[in-house]
PDB file of C-alpha atoms in Angstrom:
ATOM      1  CA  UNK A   1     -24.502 -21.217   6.962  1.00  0.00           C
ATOM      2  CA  UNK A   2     -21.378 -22.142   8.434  1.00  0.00           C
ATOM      3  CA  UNK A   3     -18.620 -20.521   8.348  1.00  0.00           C
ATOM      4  CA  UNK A   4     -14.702 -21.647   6.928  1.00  0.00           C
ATOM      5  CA  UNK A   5     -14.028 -24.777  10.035  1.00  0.00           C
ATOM      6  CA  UNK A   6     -10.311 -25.526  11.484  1.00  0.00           C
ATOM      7  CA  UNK A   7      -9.646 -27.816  13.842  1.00  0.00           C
ATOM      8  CA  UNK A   8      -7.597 -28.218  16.609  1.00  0.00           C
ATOM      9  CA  UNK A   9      -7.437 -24.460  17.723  1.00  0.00           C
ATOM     10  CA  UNK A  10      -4.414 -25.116  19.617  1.00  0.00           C
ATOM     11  CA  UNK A  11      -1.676 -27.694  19.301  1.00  0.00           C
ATOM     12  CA  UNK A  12       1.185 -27.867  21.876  1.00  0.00           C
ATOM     13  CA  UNK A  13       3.994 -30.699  20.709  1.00  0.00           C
ATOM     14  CA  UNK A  14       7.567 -31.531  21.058  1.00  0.00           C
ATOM     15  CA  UNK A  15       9.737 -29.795  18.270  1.00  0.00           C
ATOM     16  CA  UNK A  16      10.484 -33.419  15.563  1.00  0.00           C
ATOM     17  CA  UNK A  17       6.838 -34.663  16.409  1.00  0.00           C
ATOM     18  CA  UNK A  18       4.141 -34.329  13.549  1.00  0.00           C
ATOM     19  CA  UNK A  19       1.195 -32.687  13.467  1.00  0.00           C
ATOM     20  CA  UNK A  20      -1.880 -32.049  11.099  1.00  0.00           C
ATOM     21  CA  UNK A  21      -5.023 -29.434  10.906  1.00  0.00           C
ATOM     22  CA  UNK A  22      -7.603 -29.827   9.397  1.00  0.00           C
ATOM     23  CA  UNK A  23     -10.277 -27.222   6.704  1.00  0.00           C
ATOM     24  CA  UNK A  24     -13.658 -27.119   6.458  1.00  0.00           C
ATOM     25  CA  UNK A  25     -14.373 -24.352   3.656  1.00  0.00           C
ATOM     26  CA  UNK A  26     -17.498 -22.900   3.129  1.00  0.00           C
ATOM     27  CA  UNK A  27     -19.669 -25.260   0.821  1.00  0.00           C
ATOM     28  CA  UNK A  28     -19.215 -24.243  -3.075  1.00  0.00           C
ATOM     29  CA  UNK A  29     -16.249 -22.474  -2.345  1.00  0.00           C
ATOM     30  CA  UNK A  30     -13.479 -24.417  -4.849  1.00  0.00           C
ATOM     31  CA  UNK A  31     -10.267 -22.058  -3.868  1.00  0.00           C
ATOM     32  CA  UNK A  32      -8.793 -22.867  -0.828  1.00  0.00           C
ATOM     33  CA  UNK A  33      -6.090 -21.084   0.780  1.00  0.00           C
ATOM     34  CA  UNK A  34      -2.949 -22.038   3.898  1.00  0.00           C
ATOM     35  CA  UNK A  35      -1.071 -19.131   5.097  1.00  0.00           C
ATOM     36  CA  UNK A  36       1.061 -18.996   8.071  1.00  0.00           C
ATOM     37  CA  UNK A  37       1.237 -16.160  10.056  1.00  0.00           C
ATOM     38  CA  UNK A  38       3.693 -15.257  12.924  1.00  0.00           C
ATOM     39  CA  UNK A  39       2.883 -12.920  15.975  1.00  0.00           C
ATOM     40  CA  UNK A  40       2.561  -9.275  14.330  1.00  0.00           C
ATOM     41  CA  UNK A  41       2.788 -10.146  11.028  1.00  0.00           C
ATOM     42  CA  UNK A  42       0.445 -10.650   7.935  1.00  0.00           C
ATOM     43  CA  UNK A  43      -0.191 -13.854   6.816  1.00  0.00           C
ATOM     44  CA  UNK A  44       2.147 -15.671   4.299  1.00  0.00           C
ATOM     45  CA  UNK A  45       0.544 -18.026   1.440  1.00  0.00           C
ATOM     46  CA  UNK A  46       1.808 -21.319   2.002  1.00  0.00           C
ATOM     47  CA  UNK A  47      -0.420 -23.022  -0.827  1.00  0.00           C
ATOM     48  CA  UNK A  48      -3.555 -22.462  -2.828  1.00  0.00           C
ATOM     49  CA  UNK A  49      -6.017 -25.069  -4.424  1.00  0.00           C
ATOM     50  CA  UNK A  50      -8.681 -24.675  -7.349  1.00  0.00           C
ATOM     51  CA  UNK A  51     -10.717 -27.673  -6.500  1.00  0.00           C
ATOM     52  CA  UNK A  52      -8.314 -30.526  -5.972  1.00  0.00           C
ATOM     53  CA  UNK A  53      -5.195 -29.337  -7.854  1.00  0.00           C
ATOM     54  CA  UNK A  54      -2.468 -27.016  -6.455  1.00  0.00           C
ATOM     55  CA  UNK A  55      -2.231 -24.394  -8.010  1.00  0.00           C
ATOM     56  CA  UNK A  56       0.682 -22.346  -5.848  1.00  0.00           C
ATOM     57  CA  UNK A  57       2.633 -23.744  -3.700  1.00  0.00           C
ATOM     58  CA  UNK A  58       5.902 -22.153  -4.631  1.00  0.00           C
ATOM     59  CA  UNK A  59       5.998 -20.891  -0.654  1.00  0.00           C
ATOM     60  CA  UNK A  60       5.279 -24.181   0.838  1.00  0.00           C
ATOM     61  CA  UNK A  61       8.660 -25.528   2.309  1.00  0.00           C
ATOM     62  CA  UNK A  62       7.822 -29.319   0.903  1.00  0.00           C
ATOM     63  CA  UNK A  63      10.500 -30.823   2.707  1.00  0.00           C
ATOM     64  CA  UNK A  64       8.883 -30.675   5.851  1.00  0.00           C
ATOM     65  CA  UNK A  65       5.347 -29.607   5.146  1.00  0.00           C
ATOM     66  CA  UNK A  66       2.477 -31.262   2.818  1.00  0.00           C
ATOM     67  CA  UNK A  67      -1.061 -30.638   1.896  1.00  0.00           C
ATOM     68  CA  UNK A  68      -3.468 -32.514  -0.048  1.00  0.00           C
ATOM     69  CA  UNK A  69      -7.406 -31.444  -0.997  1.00  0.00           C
ATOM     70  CA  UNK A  70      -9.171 -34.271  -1.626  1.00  0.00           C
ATOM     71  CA  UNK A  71     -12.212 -34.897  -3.690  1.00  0.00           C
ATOM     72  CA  UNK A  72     -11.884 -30.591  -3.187  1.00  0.00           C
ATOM     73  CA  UNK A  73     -13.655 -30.213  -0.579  1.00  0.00           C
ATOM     74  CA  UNK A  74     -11.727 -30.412   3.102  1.00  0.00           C
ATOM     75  CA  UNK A  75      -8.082 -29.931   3.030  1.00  0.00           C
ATOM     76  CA  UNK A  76      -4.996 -30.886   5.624  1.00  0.00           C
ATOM     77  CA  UNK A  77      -1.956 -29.849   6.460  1.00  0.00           C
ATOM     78  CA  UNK A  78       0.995 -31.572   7.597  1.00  0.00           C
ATOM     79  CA  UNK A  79       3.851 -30.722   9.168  1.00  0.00           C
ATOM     80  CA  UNK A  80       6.656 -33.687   9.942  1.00  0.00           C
ATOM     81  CA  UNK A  81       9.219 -33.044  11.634  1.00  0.00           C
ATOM     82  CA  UNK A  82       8.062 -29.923  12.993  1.00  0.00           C
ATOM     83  CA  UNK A  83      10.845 -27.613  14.239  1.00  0.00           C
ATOM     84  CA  UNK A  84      10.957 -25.009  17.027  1.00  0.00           C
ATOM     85  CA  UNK A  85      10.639 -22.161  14.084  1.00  0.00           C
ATOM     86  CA  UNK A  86       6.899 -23.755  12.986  1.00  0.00           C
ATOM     87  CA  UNK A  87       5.409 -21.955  15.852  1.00  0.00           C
ATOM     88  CA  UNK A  88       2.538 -19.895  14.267  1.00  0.00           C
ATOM     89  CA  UNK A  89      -0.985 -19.754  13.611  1.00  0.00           C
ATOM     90  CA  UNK A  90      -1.868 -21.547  10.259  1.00  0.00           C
ATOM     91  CA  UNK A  91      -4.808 -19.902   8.518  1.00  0.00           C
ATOM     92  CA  UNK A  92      -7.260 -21.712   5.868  1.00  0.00           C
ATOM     93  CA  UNK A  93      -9.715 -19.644   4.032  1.00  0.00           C
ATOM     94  CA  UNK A  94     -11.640 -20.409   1.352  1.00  0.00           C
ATOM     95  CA  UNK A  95     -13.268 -18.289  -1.830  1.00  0.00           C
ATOM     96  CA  UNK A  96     -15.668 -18.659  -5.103  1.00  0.00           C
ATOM     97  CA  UNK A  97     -12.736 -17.219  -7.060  1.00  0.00           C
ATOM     98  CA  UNK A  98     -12.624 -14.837  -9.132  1.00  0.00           C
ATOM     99  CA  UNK A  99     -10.643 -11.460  -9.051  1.00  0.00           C
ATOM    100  CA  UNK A 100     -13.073  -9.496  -7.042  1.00  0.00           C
ATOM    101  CA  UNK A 101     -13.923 -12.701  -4.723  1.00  0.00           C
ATOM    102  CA  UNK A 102     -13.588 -12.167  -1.039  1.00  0.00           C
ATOM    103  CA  UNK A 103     -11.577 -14.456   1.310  1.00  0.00           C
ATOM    104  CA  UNK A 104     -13.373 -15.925   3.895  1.00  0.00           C
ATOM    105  CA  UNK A 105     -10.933 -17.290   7.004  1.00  0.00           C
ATOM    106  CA  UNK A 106     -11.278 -19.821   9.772  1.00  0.00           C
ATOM    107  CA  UNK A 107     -10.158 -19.182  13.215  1.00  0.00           C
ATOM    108  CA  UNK A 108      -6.980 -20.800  13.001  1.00  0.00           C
ATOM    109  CA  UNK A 109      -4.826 -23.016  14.530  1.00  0.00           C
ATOM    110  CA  UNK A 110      -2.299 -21.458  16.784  1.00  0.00           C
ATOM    111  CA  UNK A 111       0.814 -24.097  16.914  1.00  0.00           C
ATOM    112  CA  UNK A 112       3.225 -24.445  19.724  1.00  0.00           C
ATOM    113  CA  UNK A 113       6.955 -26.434  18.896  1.00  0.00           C
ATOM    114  CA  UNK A 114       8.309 -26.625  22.309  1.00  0.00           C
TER     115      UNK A 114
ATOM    116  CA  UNK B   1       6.312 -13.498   1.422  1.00  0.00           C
ATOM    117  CA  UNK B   2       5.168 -10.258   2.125  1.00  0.00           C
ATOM    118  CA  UNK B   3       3.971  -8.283  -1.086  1.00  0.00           C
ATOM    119  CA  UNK B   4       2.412  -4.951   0.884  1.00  0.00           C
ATOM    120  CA  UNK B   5       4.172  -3.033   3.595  1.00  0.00           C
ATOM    121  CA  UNK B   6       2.111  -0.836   5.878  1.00  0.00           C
ATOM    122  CA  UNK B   7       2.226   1.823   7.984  1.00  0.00           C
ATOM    123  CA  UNK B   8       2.070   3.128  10.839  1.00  0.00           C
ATOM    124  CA  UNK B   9       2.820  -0.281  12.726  1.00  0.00           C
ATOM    125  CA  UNK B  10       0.815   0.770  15.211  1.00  0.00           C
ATOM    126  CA  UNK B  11      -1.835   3.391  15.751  1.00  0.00           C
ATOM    127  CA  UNK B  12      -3.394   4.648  19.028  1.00  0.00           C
ATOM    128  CA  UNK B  13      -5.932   7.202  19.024  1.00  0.00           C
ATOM    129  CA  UNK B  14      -8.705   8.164  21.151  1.00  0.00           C
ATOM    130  CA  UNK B  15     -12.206   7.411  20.644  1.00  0.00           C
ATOM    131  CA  UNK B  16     -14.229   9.925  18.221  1.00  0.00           C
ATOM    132  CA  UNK B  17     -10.955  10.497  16.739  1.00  0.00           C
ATOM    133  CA  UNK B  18     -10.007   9.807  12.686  1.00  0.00           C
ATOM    134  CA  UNK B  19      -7.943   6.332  11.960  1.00  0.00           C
ATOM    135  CA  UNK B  20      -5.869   6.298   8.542  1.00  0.00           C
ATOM    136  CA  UNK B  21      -3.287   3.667   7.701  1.00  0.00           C
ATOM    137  CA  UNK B  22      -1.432   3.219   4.767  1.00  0.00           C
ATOM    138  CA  UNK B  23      -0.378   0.252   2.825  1.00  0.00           C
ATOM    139  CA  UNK B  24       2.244   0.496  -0.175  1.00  0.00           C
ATOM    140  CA  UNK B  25       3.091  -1.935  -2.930  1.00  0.00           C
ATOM    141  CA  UNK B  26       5.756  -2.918  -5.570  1.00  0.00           C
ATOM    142  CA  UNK B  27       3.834  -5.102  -7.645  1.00  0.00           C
ATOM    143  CA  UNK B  28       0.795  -4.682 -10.339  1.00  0.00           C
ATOM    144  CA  UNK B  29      -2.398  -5.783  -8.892  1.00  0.00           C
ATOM    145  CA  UNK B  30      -6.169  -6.398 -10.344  1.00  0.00           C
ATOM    146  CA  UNK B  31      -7.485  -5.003  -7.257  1.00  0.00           C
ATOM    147  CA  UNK B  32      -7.200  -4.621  -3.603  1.00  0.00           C
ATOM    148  CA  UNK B  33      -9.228  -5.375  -0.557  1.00  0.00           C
ATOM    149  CA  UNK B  34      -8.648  -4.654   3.255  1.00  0.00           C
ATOM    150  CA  UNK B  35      -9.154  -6.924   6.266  1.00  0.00           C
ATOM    151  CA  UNK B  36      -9.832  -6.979  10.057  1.00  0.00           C
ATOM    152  CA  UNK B  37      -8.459  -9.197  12.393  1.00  0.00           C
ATOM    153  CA  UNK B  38      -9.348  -9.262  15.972  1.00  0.00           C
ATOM    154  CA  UNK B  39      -6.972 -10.413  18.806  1.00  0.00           C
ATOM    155  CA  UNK B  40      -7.367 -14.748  17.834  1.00  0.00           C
ATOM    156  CA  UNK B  41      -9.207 -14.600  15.510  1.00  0.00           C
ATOM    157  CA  UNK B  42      -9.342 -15.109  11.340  1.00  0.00           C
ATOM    158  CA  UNK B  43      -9.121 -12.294   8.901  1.00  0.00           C
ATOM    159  CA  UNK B  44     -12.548 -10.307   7.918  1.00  0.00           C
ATOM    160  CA  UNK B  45     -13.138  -8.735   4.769  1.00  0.00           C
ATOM    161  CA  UNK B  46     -14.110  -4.849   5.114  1.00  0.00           C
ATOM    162  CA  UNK B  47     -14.257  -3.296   1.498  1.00  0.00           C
ATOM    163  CA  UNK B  48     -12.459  -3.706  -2.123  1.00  0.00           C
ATOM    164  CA  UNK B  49     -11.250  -1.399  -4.333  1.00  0.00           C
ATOM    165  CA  UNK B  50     -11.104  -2.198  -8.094  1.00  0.00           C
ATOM    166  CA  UNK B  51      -7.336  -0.752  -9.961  1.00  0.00           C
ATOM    167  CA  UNK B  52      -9.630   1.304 -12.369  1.00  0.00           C
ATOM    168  CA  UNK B  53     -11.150   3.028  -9.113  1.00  0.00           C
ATOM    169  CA  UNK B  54      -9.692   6.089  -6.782  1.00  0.00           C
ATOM    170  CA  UNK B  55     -12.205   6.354  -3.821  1.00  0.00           C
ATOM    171  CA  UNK B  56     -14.560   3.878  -2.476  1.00  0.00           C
ATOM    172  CA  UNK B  57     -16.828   4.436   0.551  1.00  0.00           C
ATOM    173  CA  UNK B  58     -18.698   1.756   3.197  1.00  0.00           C
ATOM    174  CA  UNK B  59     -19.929   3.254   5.664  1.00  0.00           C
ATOM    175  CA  UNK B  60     -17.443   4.846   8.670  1.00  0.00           C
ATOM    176  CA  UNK B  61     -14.687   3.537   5.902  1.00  0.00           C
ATOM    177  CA  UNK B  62     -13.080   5.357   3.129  1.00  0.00           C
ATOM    178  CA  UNK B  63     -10.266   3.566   0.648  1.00  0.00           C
ATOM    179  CA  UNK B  64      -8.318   5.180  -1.833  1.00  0.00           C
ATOM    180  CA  UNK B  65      -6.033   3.923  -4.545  1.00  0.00           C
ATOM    181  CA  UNK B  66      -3.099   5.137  -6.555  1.00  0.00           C
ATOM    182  CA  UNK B  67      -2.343   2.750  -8.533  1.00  0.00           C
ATOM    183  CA  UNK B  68       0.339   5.159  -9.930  1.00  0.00           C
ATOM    184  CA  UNK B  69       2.280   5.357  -6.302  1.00  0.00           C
ATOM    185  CA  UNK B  70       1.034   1.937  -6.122  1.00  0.00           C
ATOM    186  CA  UNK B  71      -0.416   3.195  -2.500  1.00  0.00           C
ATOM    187  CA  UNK B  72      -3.800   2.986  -0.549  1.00  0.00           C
ATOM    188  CA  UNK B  73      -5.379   3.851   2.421  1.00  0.00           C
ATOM    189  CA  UNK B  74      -7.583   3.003   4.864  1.00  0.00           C
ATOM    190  CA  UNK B  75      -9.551   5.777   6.484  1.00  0.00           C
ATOM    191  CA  UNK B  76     -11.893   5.000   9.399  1.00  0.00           C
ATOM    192  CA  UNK B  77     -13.698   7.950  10.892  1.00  0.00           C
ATOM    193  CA  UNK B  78     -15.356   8.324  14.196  1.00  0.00           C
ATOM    194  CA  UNK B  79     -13.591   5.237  15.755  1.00  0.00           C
ATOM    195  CA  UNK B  80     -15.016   3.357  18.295  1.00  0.00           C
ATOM    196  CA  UNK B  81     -13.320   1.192  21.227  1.00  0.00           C
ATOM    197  CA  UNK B  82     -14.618  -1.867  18.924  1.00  0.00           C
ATOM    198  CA  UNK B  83     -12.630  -0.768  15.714  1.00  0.00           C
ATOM    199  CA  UNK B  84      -9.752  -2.336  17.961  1.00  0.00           C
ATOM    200  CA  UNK B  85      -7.987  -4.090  15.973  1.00  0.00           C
ATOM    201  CA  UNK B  86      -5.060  -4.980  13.228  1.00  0.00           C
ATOM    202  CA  UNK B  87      -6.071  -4.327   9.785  1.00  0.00           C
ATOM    203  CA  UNK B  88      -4.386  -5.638   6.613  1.00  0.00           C
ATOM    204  CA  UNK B  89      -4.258  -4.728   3.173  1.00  0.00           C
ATOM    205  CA  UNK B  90      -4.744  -7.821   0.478  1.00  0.00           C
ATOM    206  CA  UNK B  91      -3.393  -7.184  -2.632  1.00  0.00           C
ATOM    207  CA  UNK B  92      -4.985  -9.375  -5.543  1.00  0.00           C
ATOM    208  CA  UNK B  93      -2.461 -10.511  -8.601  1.00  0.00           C
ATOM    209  CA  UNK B  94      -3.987 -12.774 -11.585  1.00  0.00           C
ATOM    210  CA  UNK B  95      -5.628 -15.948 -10.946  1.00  0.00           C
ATOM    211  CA  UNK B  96      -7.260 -15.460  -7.490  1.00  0.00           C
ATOM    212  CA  UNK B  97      -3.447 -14.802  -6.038  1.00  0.00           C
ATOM    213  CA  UNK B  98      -3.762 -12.715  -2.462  1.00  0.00           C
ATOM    214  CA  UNK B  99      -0.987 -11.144  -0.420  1.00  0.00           C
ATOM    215  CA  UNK B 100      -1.466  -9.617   2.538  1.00  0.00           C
ATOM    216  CA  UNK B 101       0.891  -6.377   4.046  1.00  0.00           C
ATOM    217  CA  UNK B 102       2.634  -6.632   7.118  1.00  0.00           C
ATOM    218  CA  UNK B 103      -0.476  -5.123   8.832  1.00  0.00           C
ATOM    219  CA  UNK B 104      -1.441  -1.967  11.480  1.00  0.00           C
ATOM    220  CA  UNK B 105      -2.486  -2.808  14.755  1.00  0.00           C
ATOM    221  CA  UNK B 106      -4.928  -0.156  15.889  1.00  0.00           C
ATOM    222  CA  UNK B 107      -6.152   0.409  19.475  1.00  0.00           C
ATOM    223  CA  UNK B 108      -9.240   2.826  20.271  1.00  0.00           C
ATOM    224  CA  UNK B 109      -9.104   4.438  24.030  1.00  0.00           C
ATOM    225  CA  UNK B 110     -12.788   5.030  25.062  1.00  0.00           C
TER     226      UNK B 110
END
């Protein structure tokens, strides 16, 4: 079976351009995760979705960034305008739920805001 | 944010050798898991530990849990030049929240 999808792996563009990735979760998986992580660091939850709904995105900075699920299934993330600081690798994973539920994450998309 | 802070930062040890890391915690939690992450790559799950447990074993790992020093370790024993890696403790609020610590970066000599 495969596993949670991301595309593009890398994405090089000029700081103010906009850019997107893309989630594939594991099939019957309804919670869906973003997190950002910079070099060194953990990741940081940027949103969460049970199905189609949002559940948390109290860390998502919506002025500049914007997600959407539909149907629940594949999710995307936006960024427009990006900004030199967006430079990170964005993380989806993807769970049954559930309090002892395991994450399961993608590769990643590393991001570069030159 | 950041809801877990571990430590060390970084670990080197030699092969054969014991690994522990550390991850502390202000919040309550329902339970907590730990992760691998190799160099580009996603986040793997290694082992959970439910709040109403002290010790769990898998394998070369060991976790531990004190939920009253809201603290846990990691233990890996006999490392191996593949246990190279950063690992990351998840801890899990209500309602399927997870927050990761800040993470050790461990790196095996042969």
């Amino acid at each position: 079976e495969a596993g949670v999808v991301q595309s593009p792996r890398y994405k090089i563009i000029e700081k103010k351009q906009p850019v997107a990735f893309w989630c594939n979760p594991i099939s019957g998986h309804n919670t869906l995760y973003w997190y950002l992580q910079n070099l060194g660091q953990g990741p940081e939850l940027l949103i969460r979705y049970e199905n189609e709904e949002a559940v948390d995105d109290s860390q998502l900075p919506k002025d500049r960034f914007s997600a959407e699920r539909l149907k629940g299934v594949d999710s995307t993330l936006k960024i427009q305008p990006a900004e030199l600081g967006d430079s990170a690798v964005y993380l989806c994973a993807s769970s049954l739920g559930g309090l002892t539920g395991e994450l399961f994450f993608g590769e990643g998309s590393r991001l570069t805001v030159l | 944010s950041q809801q877990g802070e571990e430590d060390p930062q970084a670990l080197s040890i030699q092969e054969g050798e014991n690994a522990t890391m550390n991850c502390s915690y202000k919040t309550s939690i329902n339970n907590l898991q730990w992760y691998r992450q190799n160099s580009g790559r996603g986040l793997v799950h290694l082992i959970l530990i439910r709040s109403n447990e002290r010790e769990k074993h898998s394998g070369r790992l060991r976790v531990t849990l004190d939920t009253s020093k809201k603290s846990s370790s990691l233990l890996i024993t006999a490392s191996r030049a593949a246990d190279t890696a950063s690992y990351f403790c998840a801890l899990i609020l209500t309602g399927n929240q997870f927050y990761f610590g800040t993470g050790t970066s461990l790196t095996v000599i042969p």
